[in-house]
XYZ file of C-alpha atoms in Angstrom:
431
model
C -57.504 16.031 56.948
C -54.600 16.016 54.781
C -55.046 18.349 51.642
C -52.462 18.994 49.120
C -53.948 21.440 46.781
C -56.121 25.160 47.636
C -57.443 27.787 45.188
C -57.750 31.575 46.964
C -57.280 34.720 46.214
C -54.334 37.054 47.266
C -54.646 41.185 47.268
C -51.716 43.361 48.276
C -52.582 46.794 49.763
C -53.306 49.994 47.707
C -50.998 53.001 48.310
C -52.170 55.899 50.064
C -53.304 59.347 48.588
C -50.801 62.285 48.768
C -52.357 64.948 50.786
C -53.435 68.341 49.756
C -52.593 70.834 52.745
C -51.126 74.394 53.211
C -49.844 76.005 56.449
C -52.160 77.211 58.434
C -50.896 79.311 61.009
C -51.226 82.565 63.356
C -48.357 84.475 61.844
C -47.950 82.739 58.503
C -50.956 84.158 56.498
C -49.553 83.027 52.881
C -48.486 79.563 53.813
C -46.297 76.938 51.465
C -47.909 73.621 50.966
C -47.031 70.912 53.617
C -49.422 67.574 52.262
C -47.850 64.461 53.229
C -47.065 61.802 51.080
C -49.488 58.811 51.541
C -47.755 55.511 53.279
C -46.944 52.420 50.938
C -49.342 49.229 50.806
C -48.687 46.211 52.223
C -47.321 43.445 50.459
C -48.272 40.000 50.349
C -45.433 37.431 51.144
C -45.200 33.290 50.973
C -42.841 32.220 53.555
C -41.733 28.476 54.231
C -42.875 26.772 57.976
C -41.331 23.581 58.219
C -43.793 22.476 60.718
C -46.603 22.393 58.104
C -47.034 19.884 55.397
C -50.405 19.829 54.420
C -52.672 23.257 52.750
C -55.688 22.279 54.918
C -55.665 25.614 56.396
C -56.748 26.799 52.999
C -59.579 25.086 52.665
C -61.336 27.117 55.798
C -59.974 30.680 54.619
C -59.986 31.892 50.885
C -59.392 35.368 50.691
C -55.900 37.164 51.937
C -55.360 40.904 51.927
C -52.749 43.248 52.837
C -52.945 46.485 54.797
C -53.602 49.567 52.935
C -51.377 52.848 53.457
C -52.583 55.779 55.013
C -53.162 59.230 53.199
C -50.774 61.602 53.973
C -51.085 64.413 56.606
C -50.944 67.868 56.818
C -47.096 69.185 58.560
C -45.432 67.342 55.729
C -46.156 64.339 57.559
C -46.198 60.791 55.287
C -49.229 58.447 56.355
C -48.623 55.001 57.871
C -47.526 52.456 55.777
C -49.620 48.980 55.598
C -48.069 45.810 57.356
C -46.936 43.217 54.850
C -49.089 40.158 54.882
C -47.333 37.004 55.375
C -48.825 33.952 54.475
C -47.093 30.630 55.780
C -46.832 27.305 53.612
C -45.667 24.274 53.876
C -42.092 23.264 51.730
C -42.563 22.088 48.676
C -45.823 24.184 47.785
C -45.606 25.257 44.331
C -47.764 28.884 43.840
C -49.192 29.116 40.319
C -51.672 31.798 38.538
C -55.412 30.187 38.602
C -56.374 30.995 35.095
C -53.145 29.698 33.131
C -51.925 27.244 35.848
C -48.440 28.719 35.068
C -46.055 28.501 37.988
C -45.665 32.005 39.962
C -42.863 30.571 42.807
C -42.072 27.318 43.868
C -41.496 27.610 47.563
C -38.508 24.579 47.908
C -35.046 24.262 47.808
C -33.650 28.134 48.612
C -37.147 29.591 48.152
C -37.582 30.173 51.906
C -39.608 33.449 51.231
C -41.448 35.708 48.093
C -42.762 39.230 47.616
C -46.017 37.644 45.434
C -47.514 41.262 45.112
C -45.604 43.771 46.011
C -47.778 46.448 48.184
C -48.695 49.864 45.870
C -46.483 52.827 46.927
C -47.980 55.864 48.325
C -48.801 58.600 46.170
C -47.054 62.349 46.412
C -48.066 65.149 48.542
C -48.306 68.445 46.753
C -45.556 69.836 48.839
C -43.489 67.782 46.643
C -45.137 69.389 43.417
C -44.017 72.770 44.815
C -41.496 74.773 42.328
C -40.533 78.462 42.430
C -42.806 79.377 39.349
C -46.015 76.696 41.233
C -45.699 77.824 44.774
C -49.319 76.446 45.479
C -50.178 73.178 43.660
C -53.288 72.375 44.361
C -53.067 68.578 43.737
C -51.685 65.188 45.400
C -50.569 62.187 43.447
C -53.307 59.090 44.192
C -51.966 56.182 45.629
C -51.221 53.182 43.310
C -53.493 50.550 43.393
C -53.745 47.182 44.786
C -52.668 44.434 43.225
C -54.906 40.863 43.028
C -54.337 37.447 41.454
C -56.227 34.273 42.070
C -53.725 31.287 43.049
C -53.712 27.714 43.190
C -51.382 26.216 45.733
C -49.981 22.624 45.120
C -48.130 20.692 47.492
C -45.710 18.003 45.377
C -43.853 16.221 48.087
C -39.417 17.046 48.123
C -38.157 13.566 47.785
C -35.726 11.886 46.425
C -37.126 8.524 45.406
C -41.167 8.234 45.014
C -42.818 4.548 44.983
C -45.009 4.334 42.186
C -47.538 1.304 40.825
C -51.496 -0.042 41.415
C -52.871 -0.107 44.462
C -52.112 -2.910 47.068
C -48.704 -4.164 45.503
C -46.685 -3.237 48.434
C -45.493 0.183 48.499
C -46.663 1.027 52.076
C -45.329 -2.467 53.137
C -41.860 -1.329 51.732
C -41.739 1.951 52.931
C -42.685 0.840 56.958
C -39.799 -1.927 56.121
C -36.960 0.529 55.154
C -37.887 3.752 57.361
C -39.277 4.595 60.424
C -43.053 5.619 59.098
C -45.566 3.345 59.803
C -48.497 3.775 57.072
C -52.129 2.181 57.674
C -51.558 -0.861 55.601
C -54.597 -3.162 54.853
C -54.993 -5.727 51.868
C -57.778 -3.346 50.048
C -57.323 -0.178 46.953
C -56.157 3.200 48.004
C -54.980 2.332 51.109
C -52.866 5.208 51.510
C -54.869 8.820 50.803
C -51.826 10.524 51.047
C -48.112 10.222 50.216
C -45.743 9.290 53.203
C -42.169 10.314 53.466
C -39.421 8.268 55.068
C -35.966 8.335 55.304
C -33.688 5.213 54.408
C -30.360 5.346 56.300
C -28.024 3.158 54.654
C -24.280 2.149 56.077
C -21.873 4.963 56.463
C -24.148 7.573 56.516
C -25.558 7.168 53.509
C -29.517 7.328 52.394
C -32.060 8.827 51.143
C -36.019 10.426 51.100
C -38.804 7.986 49.717
C -42.237 8.732 49.240
C -44.675 6.237 49.311
C -47.235 7.601 46.404
C -50.999 6.306 46.561
C -51.874 3.989 44.219
C -52.869 4.570 40.910
C -55.349 3.549 38.399
C -55.506 3.612 34.428
C -57.523 6.930 33.726
C -55.562 8.740 36.828
C -54.020 11.211 34.435
C -57.431 12.219 33.420
C -58.808 12.756 37.036
C -60.085 9.494 37.245
C -60.212 8.039 40.845
C -57.993 10.390 42.805
C -55.055 10.342 39.826
C -54.460 14.016 39.738
C -54.233 14.405 43.649
C -51.838 11.692 43.606
C -49.635 12.034 40.329
C -48.100 15.696 41.091
C -46.450 14.366 44.106
C -43.899 12.082 41.485
C -43.043 15.435 39.752
C -40.468 16.018 42.527
C -38.851 12.846 42.641
C -35.336 11.934 40.603
C -35.736 8.078 41.310
C -38.812 5.425 40.690
C -39.315 2.414 42.141
C -42.070 0.774 40.471
C -43.518 -1.690 42.306
C -45.069 -4.808 41.020
C -47.139 -7.426 42.202
C -44.993 -10.290 39.986
C -47.109 -12.826 41.572
C -50.821 -11.769 39.836
C -52.553 -12.286 43.128
C -55.232 -10.237 42.602
C -55.218 -11.769 39.049
C -53.829 -8.930 36.643
C -50.825 -9.074 34.356
C -48.152 -7.639 36.207
C -46.424 -6.916 32.227
C -49.423 -5.469 31.643
C -49.758 -3.481 35.033
C -46.424 -1.714 34.066
C -47.306 -0.719 31.081
C -50.343 0.977 32.640
C -48.852 2.741 35.120
C -46.174 4.121 32.734
C -48.745 4.994 29.992
C -50.585 7.325 33.007
C -47.069 9.105 34.462
C -46.649 9.950 30.046
C -50.139 11.617 30.137
C -49.981 13.419 33.473
C -46.545 14.760 32.408
C -44.323 13.133 29.478
C -40.989 13.494 31.179
C -42.314 11.070 34.055
C -41.599 8.176 32.072
C -38.096 9.366 31.508
C -36.993 9.394 34.989
C -34.475 6.524 36.184
C -36.254 3.824 37.165
C -36.205 0.759 38.810
C -38.789 -2.190 38.783
C -39.111 -4.527 41.991
C -40.726 -7.335 41.356
C -42.776 -8.053 44.645
C -44.730 -10.328 46.423
C -42.544 -13.349 45.186
C -43.108 -14.763 48.786
C -46.412 -16.160 47.615
C -44.787 -18.007 45.061
C -43.194 -21.406 44.504
C -39.563 -20.964 43.858
C -39.759 -22.134 40.180
C -42.893 -20.173 39.575
C -41.321 -16.799 41.107
C -38.251 -17.412 39.095
C -40.243 -17.853 35.651
C -42.255 -14.623 36.515
C -38.647 -12.688 37.357
C -37.539 -13.851 34.292
C -40.489 -12.335 32.367
C -40.742 -9.058 33.488
C -36.415 -9.419 32.968
C -36.987 -10.216 29.272
C -39.592 -7.668 28.524
C -37.975 -4.640 30.318
C -34.049 -5.024 30.943
C -33.853 -4.633 26.809
C -35.938 -1.294 27.829
C -33.328 -0.128 30.193
C -35.017 -0.840 33.488
C -33.608 -3.388 35.786
C -35.825 -5.449 37.601
C -35.019 -6.749 41.095
C -36.816 -9.729 42.729
C -38.066 -8.885 46.557
C -40.358 -9.332 49.021
C -41.883 -6.613 51.275
C -43.412 -8.923 53.521
C -40.166 -11.012 54.617
C -37.329 -8.305 53.749
C -35.776 -10.558 50.513
C -33.833 -8.936 47.809
C -34.622 -5.464 49.727
C -31.228 -4.176 50.427
C -30.349 -4.863 46.601
C -32.955 -2.789 46.025
C -32.009 0.126 48.139
C -28.348 -0.086 47.403
C -29.586 0.051 43.766
C -31.367 2.915 44.320
C -28.520 5.074 46.130
C -26.297 4.118 43.224
C -28.733 5.672 40.745
C -29.152 9.094 42.781
C -25.009 9.315 42.802
C -25.009 9.733 39.199
C -27.514 12.549 39.532
C -27.362 15.883 40.223
C -27.972 16.124 44.208
C -30.150 19.663 43.133
C -33.675 19.298 43.955
C -36.127 19.394 41.451
C -37.227 23.238 41.727
C -40.015 24.482 39.106
C -38.972 27.627 37.188
C -41.088 30.657 37.583
C -43.299 30.800 34.178
C -45.574 33.573 34.888
C -45.209 37.181 34.546
C -48.162 39.317 34.837
C -47.098 42.141 33.113
C -46.038 40.058 29.808
C -49.800 38.340 30.042
C -51.507 41.858 30.340
C -50.031 42.994 27.283
C -49.446 46.503 29.254
C -46.604 47.798 26.483
C -48.728 51.571 25.649
C -48.488 52.214 29.253
C -46.573 55.581 29.879
C -42.975 55.406 31.593
C -40.289 58.206 32.571
C -36.920 58.528 32.188
C -34.918 61.138 33.390
C -31.576 62.018 35.024
C -31.461 62.947 38.787
C -28.064 64.834 38.952
C -28.091 64.622 42.666
C -27.980 61.031 42.870
C -26.181 60.657 39.897
C -28.370 58.039 38.205
C -30.859 57.619 35.326
C -34.392 57.181 37.146
C -37.154 55.111 34.880
C -40.880 54.985 36.615
C -43.791 54.147 35.066
C -46.970 52.075 36.808
C -46.294 49.090 34.452
C -42.910 49.068 35.550
C -44.016 49.211 39.261
C -46.530 46.515 38.774
C -43.790 44.417 37.366
C -41.375 44.508 39.645
C -44.133 43.412 42.581
C -44.723 40.637 40.133
C -41.599 39.348 39.468
C -38.457 37.514 41.005
C -35.557 39.117 40.202
C -33.671 37.105 42.079
C -34.320 33.670 39.645
C -32.146 33.902 36.105
C -35.365 33.579 34.503
C -37.191 36.128 36.419
C -33.974 38.744 35.825
C -34.215 37.812 31.857
C -37.809 38.764 31.665
C -36.690 41.993 33.577
C -34.708 42.781 31.054
C -36.619 41.837 27.764
C -39.461 43.761 29.720
C -37.055 46.922 29.323
C -36.309 46.370 25.806
C -39.483 45.664 24.223
C -41.069 49.146 26.148
C -38.296 51.028 24.621
C -36.803 51.856 28.037
C -33.359 50.762 26.866
C -33.736 52.664 23.647
C -34.357 55.975 25.550
C -31.440 55.409 27.928
C -28.877 55.357 24.972
C -30.553 58.373 23.465
C -29.941 60.452 26.638
C -26.426 58.887 26.217
C -25.486 56.474 28.824
C -22.750 54.715 29.528
C -20.964 51.299 30.719
C -21.191 51.528 34.899
C -23.534 54.261 34.924
C -26.338 53.561 37.658
C -29.481 53.375 36.557
C -32.807 53.363 39.678
C -36.074 51.335 38.707
C -38.393 52.185 41.225
C -36.688 51.438 44.564
C -33.721 49.339 42.773
C -30.559 50.200 41.547
C -28.447 48.377 38.644
C -25.175 49.248 36.673
C -26.012 49.518 33.308
C -23.756 47.480 30.625
C -25.008 47.142 27.051
C -25.097 43.586 25.488
């Protein structure tokens, strides 16, 4: 069964606890501390699998947990780190935080792999705390706890062009005529129960990917019928071909049909009706020539003043289809060729408001770097994609709001100095 939505829980591995241990050897009666560090917990990593096209597997397994790190051992041995957990998803999967619906990461475009939850750091063993004045520390650092998130996975098809319109207006017929896709076609509503993707090849190696979005009905944006299941697939397309039964073969008014579908698109996402759209007046082969011309003229009079070009076609016979495809190709050539990718919206540390949690800023003369540490900072880095502009901006704002930048300046940091945050290093430059 095709599935394009799933709800799961993911949990990273906890860091192993540091060990409290002392050397106990025959000829070393007062051995010093030798407790090792705990191992790091495994991270939860999502990766794109080009061979997948559905989220069906997530219907059977709901919780995904990475391995925790082992406790440190005596003789300064570090505990075994937990294995990272790799979760494979189809290209185009948008991962959202379940309670807010905000985007955590979009697995499309250049994003082929994303660390969603970073494993907890292992705690330091008591050997780390030995000093000239404290030669036998009897304490060790506990490992960082695991992080957990409930997620919604949504598969939004990656296509340049989306076919929209009421059920049984000829979307599947058109797709089967212009590509190598052969969807099931019959004369009843909701024939297509999943989006079909087809590659449209035109002359000189030009072409585009077209998606047959299952038929919509009024109320789809409110979940009537299978509305939400289908509307999400329109969001990534750049151009819409709005197919209408211009012959009115089912007794509906073609003009009202177009307005009804655009209302549903607007209710679901106000940006959708603003996408470039061309109207394909279909099923004209069912009318006499004069009646067909009259039907097309009525659509043109209503919609061309609004900026929508109306192209008469017959998906069944192929009439007008070539003109339609080249019109769409021309529209695409005027748009940005980058794929539609949804930016990160959910930053857990911002949502949880942990600004009162402690942090430390120190200078490591050995590494010649300022070192910033703290539990909330480490958690923030475990959630945030620093490769994205928005993610890195959030990281900078986080450091400013917690007072870390002010503390660094108070300590005399200069432009070009190195700042080490957990296991990442940055060059400091004042804005």
